[in-house]
Coordinates of C-alpha atoms in Angstrom, one line a residue:
X36 CA -10.5 14.4 -2.8
X37 CA -8.9 14.7 0.6
X38 CA -9.6 12.0 3.1
X39 CA -6.9 12.4 5.7
X40 CA -6.2 15.2 6.7
X41 CA -9.3 16.9 5.4
X42 CA -10.1 20.6 5.0
X43 CA -11.6 20.9 8.5
X44 CA -8.3 19.7 10.1
X45 CA -6.4 22.3 8.0
X46 CA -8.7 25.3 8.9
X47 CA -7.1 25.9 12.4
X48 CA -3.8 26.4 10.6
X49 CA -5.1 28.7 7.9
X50 CA -8.3 30.4 9.1
X51 CA -11.2 29.4 6.8
X52 CA -12.1 26.8 4.1
X53 CA -11.4 29.1 1.2
X54 CA -7.9 29.9 2.4
X55 CA -7.4 26.2 3.2
X56 CA -8.1 25.1 -0.3
X57 CA -5.9 27.9 -1.8
X58 CA -3.0 26.9 0.6
X59 CA -3.3 23.3 -0.3
X60 CA -3.4 23.9 -4.1
X61 CA -0.5 26.4 -3.9
X62 CA 1.7 24.0 -1.9
X63 CA 0.8 21.1 -4.2
X64 CA 1.9 23.0 -7.3
X65 CA 5.2 23.8 -5.6
X66 CA 5.7 20.1 -4.7
X67 CA 4.9 19.1 -8.3
X68 CA 7.5 21.6 -9.6
X69 CA 10.1 20.3 -7.2
X70 CA 9.3 16.7 -8.1
X71 CA 9.6 17.5 -11.9
X72 CA 12.9 19.3 -11.5
X73 CA 14.4 16.5 -9.4
X74 CA 13.1 13.9 -11.9
X75 CA 14.5 15.8 -14.8
X76 CA 17.9 16.1 -13.1
X77 CA 18.0 12.4 -12.4
X78 CA 16.3 11.0 -15.5
X79 CA 19.3 9.2 -16.8
X80 CA 20.0 7.5 -13.4
X81 CA 16.4 6.3 -13.2
X82 CA 16.5 4.9 -16.8
X83 CA 19.7 3.0 -16.0
X84 CA 18.2 1.6 -12.8
X85 CA 20.7 3.3 -10.6
X86 CA 18.0 5.3 -8.7
X87 CA 14.7 4.2 -7.3
X88 CA 11.7 5.7 -9.1
X89 CA 9.3 5.3 -6.2
X90 CA 10.3 8.6 -4.6
X91 CA 8.9 10.4 -7.6
X92 CA 5.4 8.9 -7.2
X93 CA 3.2 10.6 -4.7
X94 CA 0.0 12.5 -4.4
X95 CA 1.0 16.2 -4.2
X96 CA -2.4 17.3 -2.8
X97 CA -2.3 14.8 0.1
X98 CA 1.3 15.6 0.9
X99 CA 0.6 19.3 0.8
X100 CA -2.3 18.9 3.2
X101 CA -0.3 16.8 5.6
X102 CA 2.6 19.4 5.6
X103 CA 0.2 22.2 6.5
X104 CA -1.5 20.2 9.3
X105 CA 1.9 19.1 10.7
X106 CA 3.1 22.7 10.8
X107 CA 5.9 22.2 8.3
X108 CA 4.4 24.9 6.1
X109 CA 3.1 28.3 7.3
X110 CA 0.6 30.3 5.2
X111 CA 0.9 34.0 4.4
X112 CA -2.2 36.0 3.6
X113 CA -1.5 39.6 2.4
X114 CA 2.1 39.4 3.6
X115 CA 1.3 38.2 7.1
X116 CA 1.2 34.7 8.5
X117 CA -2.5 33.7 8.9
X118 CA -2.6 31.4 11.9
X119 CA 0.4 30.0 13.7
X120 CA 0.4 26.9 15.9
X121 CA -0.7 27.7 19.4
X122 CA -2.1 31.1 18.6
X123 CA -5.3 32.5 20.2
X124 CA -7.1 32.3 16.8
X125 CA -6.2 28.6 16.5
X126 CA -7.6 27.9 20.0
X127 CA -10.8 29.8 19.2
X128 CA -11.3 27.9 15.9
X129 CA -10.8 24.6 17.7
X130 CA -13.3 25.5 20.4
X131 CA -16.0 26.4 17.8
X132 CA -15.3 23.1 16.0
X133 CA -15.7 21.2 19.2
X134 CA -18.9 23.0 20.0
X135 CA -20.3 22.2 16.6
X136 CA -19.6 18.5 17.1
X137 CA -21.8 18.4 20.1

């Protein structure tokens, strides 16, 4: 379960909760694949103690969510970017979120 950043923080970057969850899961799967490939390539060095194992231990879901919030990953829906940082849609989403908090 996400604690920080949560789905509500990701929504302005993606558009809605459903797309947020899909984006996080897709990016997390990509991170896992990258981690596995990198680990497999360096398995012998790790076993011999020549390389630190700690860089291969992380929560892919949390890292994926943080990358989306930080703007390191952009989301495409039907071939078009959903919401880019600073766009009008992002501003509208933030205004609605602020109004709902009050």
